[in-house]
């Protein structure tokens, strides 16, 4: 039989060897598969917050309240509050364990709920904690402050010192009975490597797809992973999904999609630990993800004057999906948006692994200092805030930032009626580095299939950090809204010669 096969095959020209996909192509979902799913996918019966639009407002609510309560927490409790970073960062021996606890926000305001928190901390004796809090739409600052104080003061009464790391606040609860706080208590032996942990949880990514659809699940898990990847972390990835749904059938659909994600991206060697659904009957999908690195992690406060800011790809992931929804509601033609919608979903379905590898190649070994002439010093997720990430970087670093350019997926993105048309989910990564290093990073990103662009440049130190917006960008109407400035602290400046996107480029 073998001989017969050999003889018959000798008359057939051998098929050319197919090279394995490299760079981003290795991770892409074909457009045809996305379009097929869109056509046959079940539509939701109700609209929910799109992607990272589910977040509680960071600038007006979360950050001011945390700054307000921080002195009291430091004075009254042994809890350490980590600076505002995209991930919880800690030293580890590589063994990281998560114990998950859930508390109704209403119960936290009662003595029994406070005792439950105290007992959990005593039982877990964590090194750190990653939080997920869910509120009803547009919670007041008072509601957020009361919830955070109730938890932190109760945890502090245990007398155990730990670090409050990354927190994530969303508005996915439909009623006050559904408001909750999920706490993933992190334990790890101290050691010579870097450990990171992050939670991101959303509801859905496309308003015309159910939140249980595999596209929504894949994007949400990529979104949670993104904050580790921007830190250059790709090793020992463990997913602790944070998911929920109104029915058992929907819960099972989410479980199936998570398993499909693990298989699709098996080259990442992902481990999944399923703690079960959250149990509040809301539409939620995300994860707490942990990982390790033998490198230092870039910090937001590491910006230096003169550094160039590079984004790894165009911004504005959610605006095309919102525009599609608006057109549908007005019973207008959407045929011209079909390709854009599919391309944006394809972008979000790609985990930023290749960008992570580029970032990691410009980081110092653990315990070594950052050399600005060799290393990038800062990286930040543009997923939720889009270019508002510039303002967060300015505040964290105490430096002005010059906004030189804005690159969107499509010119129509800028005119969509939404507060921030640059927002995304599993979005671009913003990288800061001195000029020569930045150009090298640019080349590496391009070689892996990215579409990097120069956002601007880091300015001088300031007690009142300001975003200086290039005058030529006034044609973006959302940046020039009278009476409601896009950035909290900004000013228009005359056009300056911006940083070149690369050697010999214009």
Short mmCIF file of C-alpha atoms in Angstrom, two decimals:
data_model
loop_
_atom_site.label_atom_id
_atom_site.label_comp_id
_atom_site.label_asym_id
_atom_site.label_seq_id
_atom_site.Cartn_x
_atom_site.Cartn_y
_atom_site.Cartn_z
CA UNK A 1 0.00 0.00 0.00
CA UNK A 2 2.78 2.40 0.84
CA UNK A 3 4.55 1.58 -2.41
CA UNK A 4 1.36 2.24 -4.43
CA UNK A 5 0.92 5.63 -2.78
CA UNK A 6 4.50 6.57 -3.56
CA UNK A 7 4.13 5.57 -7.19
CA UNK A 8 0.87 7.42 -7.77
CA UNK A 9 2.12 10.54 -6.05
CA UNK A 10 5.18 10.66 -8.29
CA UNK A 11 2.94 11.86 -11.13
CA UNK A 12 1.56 14.82 -9.18
CA UNK A 13 3.40 18.09 -8.78
CA UNK A 14 4.04 18.65 -5.08
CA UNK A 15 2.02 21.46 -3.52
CA UNK A 16 4.12 24.47 -2.56
CA UNK A 17 4.99 24.66 1.09
CA UNK A 18 2.78 27.16 2.92
CA UNK A 19 4.70 29.44 5.25
CA UNK A 20 3.21 29.76 8.71
CA UNK A 21 1.56 33.15 9.31
CA UNK A 22 3.81 35.62 11.08
CA UNK A 23 3.17 38.81 13.01
CA UNK A 24 -0.44 39.91 13.32
CA UNK A 25 -1.59 37.50 10.61
CA UNK A 26 -0.92 34.65 13.02
CA UNK A 27 -3.69 35.93 15.28
CA UNK A 28 -6.23 37.36 12.82
CA UNK A 29 -9.74 36.00 12.44
CA UNK A 30 -10.67 35.97 8.73
CA UNK A 31 -13.13 38.68 7.67
CA UNK A 32 -15.27 35.98 6.05
CA UNK A 33 -15.71 34.25 9.41
CA UNK A 34 -16.68 37.53 11.07
CA UNK A 35 -19.19 38.41 8.33
CA UNK A 36 -20.70 34.94 8.53
CA UNK A 37 -21.16 35.27 12.28
CA UNK A 38 -22.67 38.75 11.92
CA UNK A 39 -25.22 37.45 9.40
CA UNK A 40 -26.33 34.48 11.45
CA UNK A 41 -25.71 35.79 14.96
CA UNK A 42 -28.69 36.21 17.25
CA UNK A 43 -29.52 39.83 18.01
CA UNK A 44 -30.02 40.96 21.62
CA UNK A 45 -33.45 41.97 22.84
CA UNK A 46 -32.13 45.02 24.67
CA UNK A 47 -29.30 47.46 24.22
CA UNK A 48 -26.41 47.52 26.72
CA UNK A 49 -23.30 49.64 27.14
CA UNK A 50 -20.82 49.17 24.33
CA UNK A 51 -17.36 47.90 25.26
CA UNK A 52 -15.42 50.18 27.57
CA UNK A 53 -18.31 52.66 27.54
CA UNK A 54 -19.58 50.50 30.40
CA UNK A 55 -16.98 52.07 32.71
CA UNK A 56 -17.98 54.48 35.44
CA UNK A 57 -16.58 57.87 34.50
CA UNK A 58 -12.92 57.86 35.56
CA UNK A 59 -12.16 61.57 35.38
CA UNK A 60 -15.29 62.92 37.06
CA UNK A 61 -16.05 60.12 39.54
CA UNK A 62 -13.48 57.38 40.12
CA UNK A 63 -10.18 59.25 40.31
CA UNK A 64 -11.45 62.26 42.32
CA UNK A 65 -13.18 60.04 44.88
CA UNK A 66 -10.16 57.77 45.33
CA UNK A 67 -7.94 60.83 45.81
CA UNK A 68 -10.43 62.19 48.34
CA UNK A 69 -10.59 59.06 50.51
CA UNK A 70 -6.91 58.05 50.19
CA UNK A 71 -5.65 60.06 53.22
CA UNK A 72 -8.27 58.54 55.52
CA UNK A 73 -7.55 55.00 54.28
CA UNK A 74 -3.81 55.44 54.83
CA UNK A 75 -4.40 56.86 58.30
CA UNK A 76 -7.05 54.41 59.53
CA UNK A 77 -6.08 51.13 57.84
CA UNK A 78 -2.95 49.13 57.00
CA UNK A 79 -4.06 48.96 53.35
CA UNK A 80 -1.57 50.27 50.80
CA UNK A 81 -3.05 52.06 47.77
CA UNK A 82 -1.07 51.37 44.60
CA UNK A 83 -0.46 54.35 42.30
CA UNK A 84 -2.72 54.59 39.26
CA UNK A 85 -1.26 51.95 36.96
CA UNK A 86 -2.94 49.83 34.32
CA UNK A 87 -2.15 46.65 36.26
CA UNK A 88 -1.50 45.58 39.85
CA UNK A 89 2.28 45.09 40.00
CA UNK A 90 4.05 42.99 42.64
CA UNK A 91 7.15 40.89 43.27
CA UNK A 92 6.57 37.15 43.09
CA UNK A 93 8.20 33.74 43.09
CA UNK A 94 5.94 32.80 40.18
CA UNK A 95 3.21 31.07 42.17
CA UNK A 96 0.09 33.28 42.14
CA UNK A 97 -3.19 32.22 43.75
CA UNK A 98 -6.56 33.97 43.50
CA UNK A 99 -9.41 33.69 46.01
CA UNK A 100 -12.61 35.33 44.78
CA UNK A 101 -15.15 37.01 47.06
CA UNK A 102 -18.36 38.82 46.12
CA UNK A 103 -20.31 41.36 48.17
CA UNK A 104 -23.61 43.05 47.54
CA UNK A 105 -23.07 46.82 47.79
CA UNK A 106 -26.21 47.08 49.91
CA UNK A 107 -24.83 44.45 52.30
CA UNK A 108 -21.54 46.35 52.62
CA UNK A 109 -23.45 49.17 54.29
CA UNK A 110 -24.75 46.80 56.99
CA UNK A 111 -22.79 45.38 59.98
CA UNK A 112 -23.09 41.79 58.73
CA UNK A 113 -21.60 42.69 55.36
CA UNK A 114 -18.72 44.52 57.00
CA UNK A 115 -17.95 41.50 59.16
CA UNK A 116 -17.95 39.24 56.08
CA UNK A 117 -15.24 41.37 54.47
CA UNK A 118 -13.15 41.37 57.62
CA UNK A 119 -13.46 37.58 57.95
CA UNK A 120 -12.51 37.03 54.31
CA UNK A 121 -9.36 39.12 54.66
CA UNK A 122 -8.38 37.23 57.81
CA UNK A 123 -8.98 33.91 56.06
CA UNK A 124 -7.19 34.80 52.80
CA UNK A 125 -4.42 36.98 54.23
CA UNK A 126 -3.78 38.38 50.75
CA UNK A 127 -0.78 40.26 49.44
CA UNK A 128 -3.01 42.33 47.18
CA UNK A 129 -6.48 42.67 45.73
CA UNK A 130 -7.99 43.36 42.31
CA UNK A 131 -11.51 44.82 42.36
CA UNK A 132 -14.52 44.80 40.04
CA UNK A 133 -17.42 47.03 41.13
CA UNK A 134 -20.73 47.21 39.27
CA UNK A 135 -23.23 50.03 39.74
CA UNK A 136 -26.40 51.18 38.07
CA UNK A 137 -26.03 53.77 35.30
CA UNK A 138 -24.22 57.00 36.15
CA UNK A 139 -23.64 56.43 39.88
CA UNK A 140 -23.12 59.54 41.96
CA UNK A 141 -19.77 60.29 43.49
CA UNK A 142 -21.37 59.79 46.88
CA UNK A 143 -22.53 56.28 45.99
CA UNK A 144 -19.10 55.33 44.73
CA UNK A 145 -17.37 56.88 47.77
CA UNK A 146 -19.72 55.11 50.21
CA UNK A 147 -19.10 51.73 48.57
CA UNK A 148 -15.32 52.10 48.51
CA UNK A 149 -15.15 53.37 52.09
CA UNK A 150 -17.40 50.59 53.34
CA UNK A 151 -15.21 47.93 51.77
CA UNK A 152 -11.83 49.44 52.64
CA UNK A 153 -12.68 50.29 56.24
CA UNK A 154 -14.11 46.78 56.75
CA UNK A 155 -11.05 45.16 55.18
CA UNK A 156 -8.80 47.39 57.27
CA UNK A 157 -10.37 46.19 60.51
CA UNK A 158 -8.80 42.78 59.87
CA UNK A 159 -5.45 44.43 60.69
CA UNK A 160 -3.75 42.67 57.79
CA UNK A 161 -1.54 44.72 55.49
CA UNK A 162 -2.12 44.28 51.76
CA UNK A 163 -2.09 46.39 48.59
CA UNK A 164 -5.21 47.54 46.82
CA UNK A 165 -4.07 47.11 43.23
CA UNK A 166 -5.98 47.52 39.99
CA UNK A 167 -9.67 48.37 40.26
CA UNK A 168 -12.33 48.29 37.56
CA UNK A 169 -15.68 50.07 37.90
CA UNK A 170 -18.58 49.47 35.53
CA UNK A 171 -22.26 50.39 35.29
CA UNK A 172 -23.81 47.07 34.29
CA UNK A 173 -26.31 46.59 37.11
CA UNK A 174 -29.96 47.23 36.22
CA UNK A 175 -31.13 47.76 39.82
CA UNK A 176 -29.60 48.53 43.20
CA UNK A 177 -30.12 44.87 44.17
CA UNK A 178 -27.69 43.90 41.39
CA UNK A 179 -24.91 46.26 42.50
CA UNK A 180 -21.90 44.34 43.77
CA UNK A 181 -18.20 44.33 44.49
CA UNK A 182 -16.10 41.39 43.33
CA UNK A 183 -12.70 41.12 45.02
CA UNK A 184 -9.99 38.81 43.78
CA UNK A 185 -7.57 38.40 46.68
CA UNK A 186 -4.05 37.75 45.39
CA UNK A 187 -1.51 35.66 47.28
CA UNK A 188 2.03 35.05 46.12
CA UNK A 189 5.37 34.30 47.68
CA UNK A 190 7.83 37.16 47.28
CA UNK A 191 10.47 36.43 44.70
CA UNK A 192 12.78 37.80 42.02
CA UNK A 193 10.30 38.22 39.16
CA UNK A 194 7.47 40.62 38.34
CA UNK A 195 3.86 39.61 38.82
CA UNK A 196 0.95 41.52 37.31
CA UNK A 197 -2.83 41.22 37.64
CA UNK A 198 -5.71 43.05 35.99
CA UNK A 199 -9.48 42.87 35.68
CA UNK A 200 -11.52 44.28 32.85
CA UNK A 201 -15.16 43.39 32.40
CA UNK A 202 -17.66 44.65 29.82
CA UNK A 203 -21.12 43.68 28.63
CA UNK A 204 -20.91 43.44 24.85
CA UNK A 205 -18.88 44.80 21.98
CA UNK A 206 -21.37 45.07 19.12
CA UNK A 207 -24.97 46.17 19.88
CA UNK A 208 -26.23 43.77 17.20
CA UNK A 209 -24.64 40.73 18.83
CA UNK A 210 -25.65 39.08 22.09
CA UNK A 211 -23.17 39.39 24.92
CA UNK A 212 -22.81 35.59 24.84
CA UNK A 213 -21.67 35.63 21.21
CA UNK A 214 -18.10 34.37 20.77
CA UNK A 215 -17.07 37.65 19.11
CA UNK A 216 -18.13 39.60 22.21
CA UNK A 217 -16.41 37.10 24.49
CA UNK A 218 -13.16 37.07 22.50
CA UNK A 219 -12.95 40.88 22.44
CA UNK A 220 -13.72 41.17 26.16
CA UNK A 221 -11.00 38.67 27.08
CA UNK A 222 -8.54 40.41 24.75
CA UNK A 223 -9.47 43.65 26.48
CA UNK A 224 -8.68 42.22 29.92
CA UNK A 225 -5.42 40.80 28.60
CA UNK A 226 -4.38 44.07 26.98
CA UNK A 227 -3.18 45.70 30.20
CA UNK A 228 -0.77 42.81 30.76
CA UNK A 229 0.44 42.90 27.17
CA UNK A 230 1.18 46.63 27.26
CA UNK A 231 3.45 45.78 30.20
CA UNK A 232 5.32 43.30 27.99
CA UNK A 233 3.91 40.34 29.95
CA UNK A 234 3.15 37.16 27.97
CA UNK A 235 4.27 34.42 30.37
CA UNK A 236 2.25 32.23 32.78
CA UNK A 237 -1.07 33.74 31.76
CA UNK A 238 -3.97 32.61 33.95
CA UNK A 239 -7.54 33.75 33.23
CA UNK A 240 -10.09 33.95 36.04
CA UNK A 241 -13.24 34.83 34.03
CA UNK A 242 -15.73 37.28 35.55
CA UNK A 243 -18.98 36.54 33.74
CA UNK A 244 -22.71 36.47 34.27
CA UNK A 245 -25.99 36.13 32.39
CA UNK A 246 -29.73 36.07 33.15
CA UNK A 247 -30.25 32.37 32.25
CA UNK A 248 -28.41 29.07 32.64
CA UNK A 249 -28.40 28.60 28.88
CA UNK A 250 -26.64 31.94 28.40
CA UNK A 251 -24.15 31.13 31.17
CA UNK A 252 -23.31 27.90 29.34
CA UNK A 253 -22.87 29.83 26.08
CA UNK A 254 -20.33 32.05 27.82
CA UNK A 255 -18.47 29.02 29.16
CA UNK A 256 -18.38 27.49 25.68
CA UNK A 257 -17.05 30.74 24.16
CA UNK A 258 -14.32 30.98 26.83
CA UNK A 259 -13.23 27.42 25.99
CA UNK A 260 -13.25 28.35 22.29
CA UNK A 261 -11.02 31.35 23.05
CA UNK A 262 -8.57 29.16 24.96
CA UNK A 263 -8.36 26.79 22.00
CA UNK A 264 -8.14 29.54 19.36
CA UNK A 265 -5.21 31.18 21.14
CA UNK A 266 -3.62 28.02 22.47
CA UNK A 267 -0.17 29.30 21.45
CA UNK A 268 -0.46 31.73 24.37
CA UNK A 269 -0.56 28.68 26.70
CA UNK A 270 -3.50 30.13 28.65
CA UNK A 271 -4.70 28.51 31.85
CA UNK A 272 -8.35 29.13 32.79
CA UNK A 273 -9.66 28.93 36.37
CA UNK A 274 -13.46 29.07 36.38
CA UNK A 275 -14.96 30.49 39.59
CA UNK A 276 -18.49 30.22 38.18
CA UNK A 277 -20.88 33.04 37.22
CA UNK A 278 -21.10 36.15 39.36
CA UNK A 279 -24.67 35.23 40.23
CA UNK A 280 -26.40 38.59 39.88
CA UNK A 281 -28.07 37.82 36.56
CA UNK A 282 -26.45 40.73 34.72
CA UNK A 283 -24.88 40.67 31.25
CA UNK A 284 -21.15 40.69 31.91
CA UNK A 285 -18.04 39.10 30.46
CA UNK A 286 -14.38 39.72 31.32
CA UNK A 287 -11.62 38.30 33.47
CA UNK A 288 -9.01 38.86 36.10
CA UNK A 289 -5.76 37.81 34.44
CA UNK A 290 -2.40 37.21 36.07
CA UNK A 291 1.01 36.79 34.48
CA UNK A 292 4.71 37.06 35.18
CA UNK A 293 7.79 38.65 33.64
CA UNK A 294 11.53 38.68 34.26
CA UNK A 295 11.56 42.32 33.12
CA UNK A 296 10.71 45.63 34.69
CA UNK A 297 7.24 46.98 33.91
CA UNK A 298 6.80 50.47 32.38
CA UNK A 299 5.10 52.96 34.69
CA UNK A 300 2.82 55.88 33.88
CA UNK A 301 4.91 58.34 35.89
CA UNK A 302 8.05 57.55 33.86
CA UNK A 303 7.44 60.10 31.09
CA UNK A 304 10.43 62.32 30.29
CA UNK A 305 10.52 65.64 28.48
CA UNK A 306 11.10 65.31 24.74
CA UNK A 307 9.89 61.72 24.48
CA UNK A 308 7.79 60.76 21.47
CA UNK A 309 4.39 59.13 21.95
CA UNK A 310 3.52 56.34 19.49
CA UNK A 311 0.16 54.59 19.15
CA UNK A 312 0.29 51.04 17.82
CA UNK A 313 -2.76 51.37 15.55
CA UNK A 314 -5.61 53.76 14.64
CA UNK A 315 -8.09 54.81 17.34
CA UNK A 316 -11.89 54.91 17.43
CA UNK A 317 -13.02 51.27 17.62
CA UNK A 318 -16.48 51.88 19.06
CA UNK A 319 -17.60 54.83 16.93
CA UNK A 320 -18.25 52.80 13.75
CA UNK A 321 -20.38 50.35 15.75
CA UNK A 322 -22.29 53.24 17.29
CA UNK A 323 -22.78 54.85 13.88
CA UNK A 324 -24.11 51.56 12.53
CA UNK A 325 -26.59 51.40 15.41
CA UNK A 326 -27.74 55.00 14.85
CA UNK A 327 -28.30 54.34 11.15
CA UNK A 328 -30.35 51.26 11.97
CA UNK A 329 -32.47 53.14 14.49
CA UNK A 330 -33.20 55.82 11.86
CA UNK A 331 -33.92 53.08 9.28
CA UNK A 332 -31.14 54.42 7.07
CA UNK A 333 -28.92 52.43 4.71
CA UNK A 334 -25.95 50.74 6.42
CA UNK A 335 -24.43 49.01 3.40
CA UNK A 336 -21.52 51.47 3.23
CA UNK A 337 -20.63 50.61 6.85
CA UNK A 338 -20.57 46.81 6.57
CA UNK A 339 -16.90 46.58 5.60
CA UNK A 340 -15.81 49.13 8.22
CA UNK A 341 -17.78 47.32 10.92
CA UNK A 342 -16.15 43.99 10.07
CA UNK A 343 -12.64 45.49 9.88
CA UNK A 344 -13.01 47.13 13.29
CA UNK A 345 -14.25 43.88 14.83
CA UNK A 346 -11.30 42.09 13.24
CA UNK A 347 -8.90 44.55 14.88
CA UNK A 348 -10.44 43.99 18.30
CA UNK A 349 -10.37 40.21 17.85
CA UNK A 350 -6.56 40.28 17.64
CA UNK A 351 -4.80 40.07 21.02
CA UNK A 352 -1.95 42.59 21.19
CA UNK A 353 0.64 39.84 21.59
CA UNK A 354 3.00 41.08 18.89
CA UNK A 355 2.99 44.60 20.35
CA UNK A 356 3.75 43.04 23.74
CA UNK A 357 6.79 41.30 22.31
CA UNK A 358 8.04 44.54 20.83
CA UNK A 359 7.50 46.31 24.16
CA UNK A 360 9.30 43.55 26.06
CA UNK A 361 12.36 43.91 23.82
CA UNK A 362 12.75 47.52 25.04
CA UNK A 363 12.46 46.87 28.79
CA UNK A 364 15.28 46.35 31.30
CA UNK A 365 15.76 43.14 33.24
CA UNK A 366 14.05 42.94 36.61
CA UNK A 367 15.88 45.08 39.14
CA UNK A 368 17.76 47.09 36.51
CA UNK A 369 17.10 50.81 35.93
CA UNK A 370 15.40 52.22 32.85
CA UNK A 371 17.90 53.71 30.43
CA UNK A 372 15.96 56.19 28.27
CA UNK A 373 18.52 55.77 25.49
CA UNK A 374 17.76 52.04 25.26
CA UNK A 375 14.33 51.48 26.76
CA UNK A 376 10.79 52.69 26.41
CA UNK A 377 9.71 54.10 29.76
CA UNK A 378 5.91 54.19 29.68
CA UNK A 379 3.04 52.37 27.99
CA UNK A 380 -0.67 52.95 28.45
CA UNK A 381 -3.89 51.37 27.22
CA UNK A 382 -5.99 53.56 24.92
CA UNK A 383 -8.95 51.14 25.06
CA UNK A 384 -11.46 53.00 27.21
CA UNK A 385 -10.19 56.58 27.05
CA UNK A 386 -8.84 56.72 23.51
CA UNK A 387 -6.71 59.86 23.29
CA UNK A 388 -7.95 60.88 26.74
CA UNK A 389 -5.16 58.53 27.83
CA UNK A 390 -2.90 61.51 27.15
CA UNK A 391 -4.56 63.41 29.98
CA UNK A 392 -4.11 60.49 32.36
CA UNK A 393 -0.43 60.28 31.44
CA UNK A 394 -0.01 64.03 31.89
CA UNK A 395 -1.57 63.91 35.36
CA UNK A 396 0.43 60.86 36.46
CA UNK A 397 3.74 62.23 35.21
CA UNK A 398 3.18 65.92 35.99
CA UNK A 399 4.13 66.94 32.45
CA UNK A 400 2.52 68.79 29.58
CA UNK A 401 1.82 66.78 26.42
CA UNK A 402 1.70 68.13 22.87
CA UNK A 403 -0.98 66.45 20.72
CA UNK A 404 0.44 66.52 17.20
CA UNK A 405 -1.76 64.14 15.24
CA UNK A 406 -4.86 61.95 15.37
CA UNK A 407 -5.34 58.83 13.25
CA UNK A 408 -8.77 57.18 13.22
CA UNK A 409 -10.03 54.02 11.55
CA UNK A 410 -12.12 56.07 9.14
CA UNK A 411 -12.87 59.81 8.62
CA UNK A 412 -16.52 59.17 9.56
CA UNK A 413 -15.47 58.18 13.09
CA UNK A 414 -14.83 61.79 14.11
CA UNK A 415 -18.40 62.89 13.39
CA UNK A 416 -20.26 60.19 15.30
CA UNK A 417 -22.51 61.66 17.99
CA UNK A 418 -20.83 60.27 21.08
CA UNK A 419 -18.79 61.95 23.84
CA UNK A 420 -15.51 60.32 22.84
CA UNK A 421 -15.31 58.95 19.28
CA UNK A 422 -11.69 57.88 19.89
CA UNK A 423 -12.68 55.28 22.52
CA UNK A 424 -12.09 51.61 21.89
CA UNK A 425 -11.98 48.15 23.41
CA UNK A 426 -8.84 46.04 23.25
CA UNK A 427 -7.55 49.23 21.72
CA UNK A 428 -4.25 50.70 20.69
CA UNK A 429 -1.28 50.91 23.07
CA UNK A 430 0.39 54.26 23.68
CA UNK A 431 4.19 53.99 23.99
CA UNK A 432 6.63 56.67 25.19
CA UNK A 433 10.30 56.66 24.27
CA UNK A 434 13.11 59.02 23.31
CA UNK A 435 13.50 59.72 19.61
CA UNK A 436 16.03 57.12 18.49
CA UNK A 437 14.36 54.39 20.55
CA UNK A 438 10.92 55.46 19.29
CA UNK A 439 11.99 55.13 15.66
CA UNK A 440 13.32 51.64 16.33
CA UNK A 441 10.04 50.69 18.04
CA UNK A 442 8.16 52.13 15.04
CA UNK A 443 10.08 49.88 12.63
CA UNK A 444 9.51 46.81 14.78
CA UNK A 445 5.77 47.49 14.98
CA UNK A 446 5.52 47.98 11.23
CA UNK A 447 7.41 44.73 10.57
CA UNK A 448 4.85 42.78 12.62
CA UNK A 449 1.93 44.28 10.68
CA UNK A 450 0.92 47.18 12.95
CA UNK A 451 -0.06 50.64 11.73
CA UNK A 452 1.81 52.87 14.21
CA UNK A 453 1.36 56.64 14.22
CA UNK A 454 2.90 59.54 16.09
CA UNK A 455 0.50 61.01 18.64
CA UNK A 456 2.76 63.78 19.95
CA UNK A 457 5.55 64.63 22.31
CA UNK A 458 6.07 64.94 26.06
CA UNK A 459 6.57 68.50 27.28
CA UNK A 460 8.01 70.17 30.35
CA UNK A 461 7.19 69.43 33.97
CA UNK A 462 4.18 71.37 35.24
CA UNK A 463 2.16 71.83 38.42
CA UNK A 464 -0.90 72.03 36.18
CA UNK A 465 -0.28 69.52 33.37
CA UNK A 466 -1.87 70.62 30.12
CA UNK A 467 -2.65 68.99 26.78
CA UNK A 468 -1.40 71.34 24.08
CA UNK A 469 -3.45 70.68 20.96
CA UNK A 470 -2.04 71.49 17.54
CA UNK A 471 -4.13 74.24 15.92
CA UNK A 472 -4.53 72.20 12.72
CA UNK A 473 -6.66 69.66 14.61
CA UNK A 474 -9.57 72.08 15.08
CA UNK A 475 -11.36 70.40 12.20
CA UNK A 476 -12.10 67.56 14.63
CA UNK A 477 -15.25 69.13 16.02
CA UNK A 478 -15.36 66.98 19.15
CA UNK A 479 -11.99 68.47 20.19
CA UNK A 480 -13.30 72.00 19.76
CA UNK A 481 -16.70 71.76 21.47
CA UNK A 482 -17.43 75.17 22.93
CA UNK A 483 -18.33 75.10 26.63
CA UNK A 484 -17.52 71.39 26.98
CA UNK A 485 -13.80 70.89 26.33
CA UNK A 486 -12.74 67.36 25.41
CA UNK A 487 -9.74 67.51 27.73
CA UNK A 488 -10.23 68.93 31.22
CA UNK A 489 -7.10 71.05 30.93
CA UNK A 490 -5.98 71.95 27.43
CA UNK A 491 -5.08 74.82 25.14
CA UNK A 492 -4.70 75.29 21.41
CA UNK A 493 -1.18 76.07 20.24
CA UNK A 494 0.36 77.12 16.98
CA UNK A 495 1.49 74.33 14.71
CA UNK A 496 4.92 73.06 15.55
CA UNK A 497 7.19 70.80 13.62
CA UNK A 498 6.14 67.43 14.88
CA UNK A 499 8.27 64.36 15.34
CA UNK A 500 8.89 62.44 12.12
CA UNK A 501 7.20 59.00 12.07
CA UNK A 502 10.49 57.33 11.22
CA UNK A 503 13.89 57.82 9.62
CA UNK A 504 13.48 59.43 6.21
CA UNK A 505 9.67 59.52 6.55
CA UNK A 506 7.25 62.43 6.18
#
